[in-house]
Amino acid sequence: MRAARLKSWARVAVALALLSAGWGARAQTTRAQTKAQASKAKGGEARWRSALERVTAEDLRTHLKYISSDELEGRKTPSRGLDLAAEYIARQFRAAKLEPAGDDGYFQTANWRLSARDASAFRLAFKGGPAVAPEQIGVGFSVAGFNFWEPEGDLSLSGAPVFKVDYANVPASLTREQVEGRVVLTELPAFPRGDMGRALQMLREENEFLSRMRGLGAPLVLAFERRSERARGGRSPRVFDPETRGAGRNTPDFGFGGAQAAPVLFVHGAAGARFYDSLPAGAAQTTADVRVPAPAESPVKVRNVAGLLRGSDPSLKDTYVIVSAHYDHLGVRENCDQTKEDCIFNGANDDGSGTVGVVELASALSKLSPRPKRSILFMTFFGEELGLVGSRYYGRHPLVPLEKTVAQLNMEQIGRTDDSEGPQVGTLAVTGFDYSDVGAALERAGEAEGVRVYKHPTKSDAYFSRSDNQSLADAGVPAHTAGVAFDFPDYHAVGDEWQKIDFDNMTRVVRTVGRALLALADSAQEPRWNEQNPRASRYVDAWKKLHGNSRQ
């Protein structure tokens, strides 16, 4: 019995020893795995940090001094300066050894049309009054690269009766019998500069007036000005995509313009103003002769610039993350004497800053070894200032499959910190912050780089549709714009110069975007639109359509 008990205890002891050894081995394995994972994460962070530290204030300054130089003449779409900028960006992509991703090397070329009126042929004269010089006439009103309230085709009136209306006090009793077939003369208020909200409201009010005049049968409105604020419309050539010509030319909805409003000629000059003042209200004893030739069209080429950093993971390298900016701006002010004043809209912050951010990230991240798992497409778009037309073109003609594009990070106005709401040092706002997972990815990247990435309480949602992320978001791709100063003092002004850029802060911002880019490119998890946010519902639907109505 005693021998049996001893044998039994021996078996228990052996079992306990074996069990203990197994636990120890498993514990050692778990500790080894944890240590290996920590080492891998540490190694990945060191690799990212090494790459991101190649983004420097000195490099950003060097690139931006050229991109926003007078030599590039404001980079208007289309222009010689825009072409010079495109060539420069392509050279930087080539130096970074990115793969050419365009249909013509690093360029995605759009064969568009240029439309221009012969301003020297503008004619306006009154019976018993002065003849107005062509340079004192503006056809329609230009804003954000679009022309509104202009006549379709050729406008020619001979001996047309006129009717004077006080814009500030339009009679409610005005009838079609009084106005029909007459050219309406009026004086519109001075255009407010530097107050975008007031300007848009004023234009909508004027649009109501013009729509009423059209409804009463007026073929044309002549708007007299004391200054030449708006007598420049219809003078600049405009570019458009023949594919979308019948779809509004991608014109954004400003709340004014359209066929319901009467066309307008803006007239300035002291002689014209005196003549206007001399006329009584209502039907005047004079007639007007008007001639505005139809626009002539010619072919033009405009280009997006694209370079690809091929991914390293066999199963993920055919999926893509896009980092982008727009490289165009507003060009040169019309009728400006460059010997006496600054006439060039250099666009250092808008969006030279985002453009050189893309260029610098291309150089820095191309040196990573191993490369990110997903491929990264570096893009700069033309024509953002004309209504996102370059990125819209890309959305219709993608260089990589949209259904394989997991996200887009767009940079806009990342150089200036002097915002109307106060200094924005160490901050980065994201449009549509909580529309998708991308905002959170940028927020985590900002924590590592010492930048507060946040959702602006009003502007993050309001500005979502105002930059090139919108074009891909409409296609279903989680796409957002990151910016520092939504409203800086020299927005769309000649004072937007590189000397006003905070390059140290810009460096931190570009590194933040680069870190988020790497996180998205190295993650097996794709970002998703937020189905719980009603504002994102249209993009959720677009994503499902893009992916065959599958669940996110």
XYZ file of C-alpha atoms in Angstrom:
552
model
C 0.000 0.000 0.000
C 2.775 2.398 1.029
C 4.665 1.585 -2.178
C 1.517 2.239 -4.229
C 1.012 5.613 -2.487
C 4.621 6.565 -3.189
C 4.236 5.662 -6.862
C 1.019 7.730 -7.027
C 2.726 10.786 -5.458
C 5.623 10.346 -7.849
C 3.279 10.434 -10.835
C 1.624 13.609 -9.480
C 5.010 15.239 -8.941
C 6.110 14.386 -12.471
C 2.837 15.743 -13.887
C 3.197 18.959 -11.889
C 6.772 19.323 -13.056
C 5.788 18.803 -16.684
C 2.856 21.218 -16.334
C 5.096 23.801 -14.725
C 7.632 23.387 -17.500
C 4.863 23.881 -20.103
C 3.630 27.033 -18.391
C 7.144 28.331 -18.222
C 7.772 27.595 -21.880
C 4.524 29.280 -22.879
C 5.320 32.262 -20.676
C 8.761 32.490 -22.194
C 7.218 32.289 -25.686
C 4.670 35.028 -24.858
C 7.373 37.245 -23.399
C 9.522 36.647 -26.452
C 6.634 37.477 -28.795
C 5.802 40.645 -26.867
C 9.428 41.659 -26.896
C 9.649 40.962 -30.623
C 6.502 42.991 -31.305
C 7.805 45.864 -29.198
C 11.124 45.688 -30.993
C 9.353 45.668 -34.358
C 7.208 48.655 -33.374
C 10.265 50.476 -32.090
C 12.084 49.685 -35.303
C 9.124 50.897 -37.368
C 8.985 54.129 -35.391
C 12.715 54.651 -35.833
C 12.328 54.074 -39.579
C 9.445 56.551 -39.797
C 11.258 59.097 -37.655
C 14.370 58.855 -39.793
C 12.334 59.487 -42.945
C 10.230 62.312 -41.504
C 13.265 64.152 -40.178
C 14.325 64.586 -43.800
C 11.470 67.093 -44.080
C 13.228 70.357 -43.214
C 12.331 74.036 -43.062
C 15.296 74.811 -45.294
C 14.084 72.507 -48.075
C 10.513 73.779 -47.829
C 11.740 77.370 -48.058
C 13.899 76.598 -51.100
C 11.021 74.961 -52.970
C 8.486 77.633 -52.048
C 10.735 80.545 -52.991
C 10.664 79.205 -56.540
C 7.043 78.027 -56.707
C 5.808 81.439 -55.468
C 8.350 83.553 -57.343
C 7.425 86.308 -59.790
C 8.968 84.186 -62.541
C 5.948 81.867 -62.338
C 3.536 84.795 -62.748
C 0.959 83.549 -60.263
C 0.526 80.053 -61.794
C -2.850 80.756 -63.360
C -4.644 77.902 -65.160
C -3.572 77.873 -67.962
C -0.377 79.912 -68.215
C 3.346 79.770 -68.856
C 3.927 80.036 -65.103
C 1.714 77.032 -64.400
C 3.691 75.008 -66.939
C 6.970 76.042 -65.291
C 5.629 74.923 -61.922
C 4.539 71.569 -63.362
C 7.989 70.986 -64.855
C 9.627 71.829 -61.521
C 7.404 69.411 -59.596
C 8.089 66.663 -62.144
C 11.840 67.217 -61.757
C 11.532 66.782 -57.996
C 9.537 63.574 -58.431
C 12.181 62.313 -60.845
C 14.952 63.175 -58.380
C 13.072 61.214 -55.690
C 13.020 58.234 -58.090
C 9.233 58.010 -58.031
C 7.679 56.025 -60.853
C 6.054 58.238 -63.511
C 2.327 57.803 -62.877
C 0.815 59.966 -65.608
C -0.233 59.219 -69.155
C 2.746 61.298 -70.312
C 5.570 60.564 -67.899
C 4.835 62.431 -64.678
C 2.023 64.411 -66.333
C -1.657 63.642 -66.639
C -2.549 65.801 -69.616
C -6.042 67.154 -70.216
C -6.834 68.399 -73.721
C -9.210 71.230 -72.945
C -10.500 74.377 -74.624
C -9.649 78.036 -74.068
C -12.468 80.547 -74.448
C -11.772 84.286 -74.831
C -13.627 87.395 -75.981
C -11.896 90.105 -78.003
C -12.096 92.912 -75.434
C -10.819 95.467 -77.937
C -14.077 94.979 -79.868
C -16.381 95.880 -76.948
C -18.639 98.804 -77.941
C -21.086 100.953 -75.960
C -22.490 104.330 -77.020
C -25.535 106.430 -76.127
C -27.526 108.770 -78.328
C -26.722 112.251 -77.066
C -24.198 110.842 -74.598
C -20.599 109.675 -74.453
C -19.028 106.714 -76.192
C -17.509 104.348 -73.635
C -13.964 103.091 -74.264
C -13.575 99.281 -74.468
C -11.288 99.207 -71.412
C -14.100 100.777 -69.361
C -16.458 97.874 -70.035
C -16.679 94.600 -68.146
C -18.813 91.679 -69.327
C -20.438 89.922 -66.399
C -18.703 89.533 -63.068
C -15.668 87.348 -62.343
C -15.269 85.519 -59.042
C -13.100 82.505 -58.182
C -12.198 82.096 -61.845
C -15.811 81.968 -63.051
C -17.754 84.588 -64.969
C -21.384 85.201 -64.075
C -24.124 87.335 -65.620
C -22.507 87.372 -69.062
C -24.425 87.106 -72.342
C -24.400 83.823 -74.190
C -22.604 84.132 -77.498
C -22.663 87.411 -79.416
C -24.524 90.460 -78.038
C -25.510 93.185 -80.488
C -28.120 95.904 -79.837
C -28.708 98.947 -82.014
C -30.848 101.889 -80.951
C -32.165 100.013 -77.906
C -34.372 102.149 -75.621
C -33.175 102.533 -72.031
C -34.868 102.563 -68.642
C -33.165 103.906 -65.503
C -33.800 102.083 -62.206
C -32.567 103.119 -58.758
C -31.106 99.855 -57.423
C -31.501 101.027 -53.824
C -35.181 101.820 -54.324
C -36.717 99.621 -57.015
C -40.438 100.421 -57.326
C -42.596 97.483 -56.331
C -45.050 98.587 -59.016
C -42.547 98.149 -61.852
C -44.270 96.318 -64.709
C -43.263 94.298 -67.743
C -44.888 96.901 -69.974
C -42.402 99.500 -68.668
C -39.249 97.364 -68.959
C -39.681 94.835 -71.773
C -37.205 95.319 -74.604
C -35.364 98.129 -72.824
C -31.773 98.200 -71.582
C -31.908 98.808 -67.826
C -29.458 101.386 -66.443
C -28.583 101.265 -62.749
C -25.755 101.840 -60.296
C -24.682 98.934 -58.099
C -22.970 99.510 -54.733
C -19.202 99.405 -54.271
C -17.881 95.875 -53.959
C -16.643 95.048 -50.432
C -13.048 93.834 -50.422
C -11.789 91.579 -47.649
C -15.264 90.550 -46.441
C -16.180 87.341 -48.226
C -19.441 86.840 -46.330
C -20.721 90.339 -47.092
C -19.569 90.106 -50.709
C -21.461 86.858 -51.318
C -24.584 88.240 -49.658
C -24.402 91.373 -51.806
C -23.983 89.326 -54.981
C -27.030 87.222 -54.107
C -29.085 90.391 -53.571
C -27.908 91.748 -56.918
C -28.784 88.423 -58.515
C -32.356 88.811 -57.276
C -32.507 92.241 -58.909
C -31.084 90.917 -62.191
C -33.499 87.989 -62.161
C -36.388 90.384 -61.663
C -35.212 92.529 -64.592
C -34.932 89.411 -66.762
C -38.422 88.402 -65.721
C -39.717 91.829 -66.767
C -38.183 91.384 -70.218
C -34.952 93.413 -70.040
C -32.377 92.041 -72.526
C -29.446 93.671 -70.704
C -28.488 95.623 -67.572
C -25.842 98.363 -67.708
C -24.364 98.821 -64.222
C -22.434 102.070 -63.768
C -19.561 102.210 -61.282
C -17.746 105.140 -59.709
C -14.624 102.963 -59.527
C -13.388 100.154 -61.762
C -14.029 97.459 -59.154
C -15.971 95.173 -61.470
C -15.361 96.486 -64.975
C -12.956 93.638 -65.727
C -15.265 90.695 -66.370
C -15.075 88.825 -69.648
C -11.529 89.946 -70.407
C -9.509 86.951 -69.255
C -9.374 83.710 -71.244
C -11.096 80.823 -69.503
C -10.345 77.145 -69.688
C -12.986 74.425 -69.692
C -13.319 70.695 -70.181
C -15.298 69.776 -73.320
C -16.548 66.669 -71.497
C -18.442 68.774 -68.953
C -19.429 71.721 -71.108
C -23.077 70.765 -70.969
C -22.968 70.158 -67.226
C -22.290 73.648 -65.929
C -18.529 73.495 -66.502
C -18.158 72.353 -62.881
C -19.353 75.769 -61.714
C -19.881 75.698 -57.943
C -23.190 76.872 -56.514
C -22.478 80.357 -55.166
C -26.172 81.196 -54.964
C -26.089 83.558 -57.947
C -25.682 83.461 -61.711
C -27.562 81.260 -64.115
C -29.918 81.759 -67.012
C -32.619 83.379 -64.862
C -30.534 86.557 -64.370
C -30.227 89.296 -66.982
C -26.715 89.698 -68.445
C -24.719 92.692 -67.188
C -22.181 95.090 -68.615
C -20.278 96.973 -65.912
C -19.331 100.501 -66.977
C -16.874 102.794 -65.237
C -15.403 106.206 -65.887
C -16.278 109.765 -64.880
C -17.970 110.664 -68.169
C -20.270 107.644 -67.977
C -21.130 108.369 -64.350
C -22.027 111.998 -65.167
C -24.216 110.841 -68.026
C -25.964 108.339 -65.753
C -26.556 111.052 -63.131
C -28.082 113.341 -65.753
C -30.810 110.869 -66.698
C -34.204 110.870 -64.971
C -35.603 107.698 -63.436
C -37.761 105.599 -65.718
C -37.838 105.717 -69.511
C -35.068 107.996 -70.790
C -34.958 109.978 -74.025
C -31.892 108.161 -75.298
C -30.917 104.853 -76.861
C -27.938 102.526 -76.543
C -25.776 100.760 -79.100
C -24.036 97.683 -77.676
C -21.604 95.188 -79.200
C -19.931 92.325 -77.341
C -18.491 89.590 -79.603
C -18.937 85.932 -78.778
C -15.974 84.111 -77.248
C -13.564 82.411 -79.623
C -12.238 78.977 -78.691
C -8.853 77.324 -79.107
C -7.242 74.106 -77.816
C -5.110 74.152 -74.651
C -3.288 71.524 -72.585
C -3.371 71.536 -68.778
C -1.628 69.018 -66.541
C -1.834 67.279 -63.204
C 1.535 66.005 -61.951
C 1.785 62.494 -60.491
C 4.524 60.227 -59.124
C 4.188 56.800 -57.518
C 6.091 55.219 -54.631
C 5.431 51.514 -55.167
C 4.443 49.552 -52.056
C 6.409 46.603 -50.685
C 3.709 44.196 -49.504
C 2.689 41.635 -52.169
C -0.957 41.709 -51.091
C -1.231 45.485 -50.473
C 1.048 47.123 -53.041
C -1.818 47.373 -55.542
C -3.783 49.555 -53.133
C -3.074 53.267 -52.856
C -3.000 56.269 -50.560
C -2.916 59.695 -52.228
C -1.234 62.793 -50.828
C -2.056 65.933 -52.787
C -2.251 69.708 -53.150
C -3.143 72.161 -55.901
C -0.290 73.982 -57.580
C -2.267 76.656 -59.436
C -3.187 80.151 -58.260
C -4.700 83.369 -59.671
C -2.068 84.734 -62.041
C -1.532 88.459 -62.626
C -3.991 91.260 -61.937
C -5.522 92.640 -65.119
C -4.930 96.224 -66.244
C -2.127 96.558 -63.726
C 1.040 98.602 -64.248
C 3.760 96.319 -62.880
C 6.246 99.182 -62.890
C 4.205 100.963 -60.222
C 2.649 98.242 -58.071
C 2.695 94.551 -57.231
C 0.380 92.830 -59.681
C 1.275 89.148 -59.191
C -0.776 86.788 -57.049
C 2.142 84.585 -55.970
C 0.008 82.207 -53.874
C 2.732 81.181 -51.430
C 0.307 79.876 -48.829
C -2.538 79.133 -51.254
C -1.427 76.593 -52.231
C 2.276 76.809 -52.806
C 2.669 75.579 -49.241
C 0.727 72.361 -49.843
C 2.487 71.833 -53.166
C 5.982 71.943 -51.691
C 4.744 69.780 -48.817
C 3.915 67.070 -51.369
C 7.297 67.548 -53.061
C 9.191 67.317 -49.771
C 7.294 64.218 -48.618
C 8.046 62.553 -51.953
C 11.750 63.132 -51.395
C 11.696 62.043 -47.747
C 9.514 58.932 -47.982
C 11.139 57.612 -51.150
C 14.241 56.829 -49.069
C 12.380 54.452 -46.736
C 13.661 50.887 -46.595
C 11.611 48.797 -46.664
C 9.005 50.895 -48.391
C 5.454 51.258 -47.030
C 3.179 48.275 -47.607
C 0.689 50.169 -49.762
C 1.662 52.341 -52.706
C 1.613 56.129 -52.285
C 0.546 58.410 -55.136
C 1.948 61.945 -54.915
C -0.328 64.361 -56.812
C -0.483 68.072 -57.559
C -3.612 69.341 -59.312
C -4.200 72.202 -61.720
C -7.302 74.384 -61.660
C -8.431 74.236 -58.032
C -9.007 77.981 -58.188
C -11.378 77.406 -61.119
C -13.598 75.098 -59.100
C -11.541 71.943 -58.406
C -11.387 71.215 -62.141
C -8.022 69.418 -62.060
C -9.027 67.001 -59.326
C -12.471 66.591 -60.932
C -10.672 65.570 -64.103
C -8.630 63.063 -62.101
C -11.825 61.688 -60.555
C -13.168 60.986 -64.048
C -9.813 59.690 -65.329
C -8.030 58.106 -62.342
C -4.430 57.014 -62.782
C -4.909 54.215 -60.237
C -8.226 52.417 -59.644
C -10.534 54.403 -57.352
C -11.821 51.184 -55.787
C -8.214 50.408 -54.815
C -7.606 53.904 -53.413
C -8.058 53.696 -49.650
C -7.620 57.385 -48.716
C -6.551 60.860 -49.836
C -4.749 63.408 -47.653
C -4.890 66.863 -49.237
C -2.829 69.809 -47.952
C -4.113 73.368 -48.315
C -2.793 76.603 -46.766
C -0.389 74.963 -44.321
C 2.247 77.719 -44.192
C 0.638 80.787 -42.608
C -0.269 80.822 -38.911
C -1.819 84.318 -38.755
C -5.493 83.379 -38.883
C -8.360 85.823 -38.294
C -9.228 83.816 -35.162
C -5.722 84.220 -33.751
C -2.318 82.521 -34.139
C -2.523 78.882 -35.229
C 0.931 77.688 -34.189
C 1.096 73.959 -33.531
C -2.421 73.275 -34.827
C -3.836 71.521 -37.860
C -7.529 71.555 -38.765
C -9.068 68.733 -40.791
C -12.108 69.252 -42.992
C -14.878 66.744 -42.349
C -12.851 65.584 -39.344
C -15.341 62.949 -38.164
C -16.701 61.980 -41.562
C -14.244 59.054 -41.674
C -11.369 57.354 -39.807
C -8.816 59.575 -41.547
C -9.296 62.412 -39.048
C -8.377 60.105 -36.170
C -5.289 58.895 -38.059
C -4.142 62.501 -38.457
C -4.890 63.183 -34.799
C -2.677 60.285 -33.674
C 0.075 61.471 -36.004
C -0.184 64.957 -34.547
C 0.267 63.636 -31.014
C 3.582 62.097 -32.046
C 4.718 65.305 -33.781
C 3.519 67.790 -31.166
C 0.732 69.194 -33.344
C -2.861 69.512 -32.148
C -5.037 68.093 -34.902
C -8.633 69.131 -34.385
C -12.101 69.699 -35.772
C -12.921 73.382 -36.146
C -16.422 73.871 -34.689
C -17.834 75.400 -37.883
C -15.235 75.537 -40.649
C -14.184 71.873 -40.701
C -17.569 70.899 -42.093
C -18.196 74.104 -44.065
C -14.857 73.907 -45.902
C -15.023 70.189 -46.725
C -16.297 70.904 -50.239
C -13.906 73.775 -50.978
C -10.727 71.868 -51.803
C -9.550 68.957 -53.904
C -10.531 66.271 -51.411
C -14.136 66.806 -52.514
C -13.532 65.330 -55.951
C -12.437 61.955 -54.583
C -14.911 62.023 -51.704
C -17.708 62.303 -54.261
C -16.332 59.123 -55.836
C -16.444 57.327 -52.463
C -12.787 57.574 -51.379
C -12.241 58.734 -47.748
C -10.643 62.090 -48.554
C -9.929 65.127 -46.385
C -8.007 68.397 -46.460
C -5.623 69.468 -43.694
C -4.927 73.178 -43.245
C -3.542 75.608 -40.683
C -5.157 79.009 -41.337
C -8.617 78.951 -42.879
C -8.751 82.751 -43.057
C -5.396 84.538 -43.319
C -4.957 88.254 -44.149
C -3.645 87.898 -47.723
C -6.093 85.280 -48.979
C -6.363 85.731 -52.770
C -4.325 88.931 -52.536
C -0.949 89.949 -53.937
C 0.470 89.932 -50.396
C 0.474 86.116 -50.175
C 4.289 85.903 -50.294
C 6.770 83.280 -49.086
C 8.340 85.724 -46.591
C 5.183 85.464 -44.442
C 5.350 81.676 -44.083
C 6.184 80.105 -40.700
C 8.527 77.414 -42.021
C 9.281 75.849 -38.629
C 5.590 75.300 -37.968
C 5.060 74.160 -41.543
C 7.763 71.524 -41.076
C 5.889 70.030 -38.114
C 2.648 70.068 -40.084
C 4.158 68.316 -43.119
C 5.711 65.708 -40.837
C 2.310 65.164 -39.225
C 0.689 64.562 -42.600
C 3.599 62.316 -43.570
C 3.216 60.247 -40.404
C -0.512 59.797 -41.003
C 0.252 58.867 -44.596
C 2.682 56.177 -43.456
C 0.222 54.862 -40.882
C -2.459 54.462 -43.536
C 0.003 52.962 -46.011
C 1.373 50.429 -43.507
C -1.973 49.381 -42.004
C -3.858 46.309 -43.154
C -7.050 48.106 -42.091
C -8.567 50.528 -44.598
C -10.196 53.730 -43.331
C -13.991 53.887 -43.539
C -16.603 56.594 -43.780
C -18.537 57.162 -40.569
C -22.006 55.678 -41.064
C -23.149 57.267 -37.787
C -22.528 60.801 -39.075
C -25.461 62.053 -41.208
C -23.160 64.514 -42.993
C -21.147 61.577 -44.325
C -24.123 59.603 -45.633
C -23.671 60.660 -49.273
C -20.030 59.530 -49.124
C -20.987 56.228 -47.500
C -23.382 55.670 -50.403
C -20.678 56.621 -52.912
C -18.256 54.162 -51.269
C -20.816 51.366 -51.497
C -21.465 52.157 -55.142
C -17.727 52.194 -55.834
C -17.335 48.799 -54.178
C -20.409 47.144 -55.634
C -22.859 48.066 -52.856
C -20.958 45.955 -50.345
C -20.945 46.860 -46.681
C -18.132 49.067 -45.439
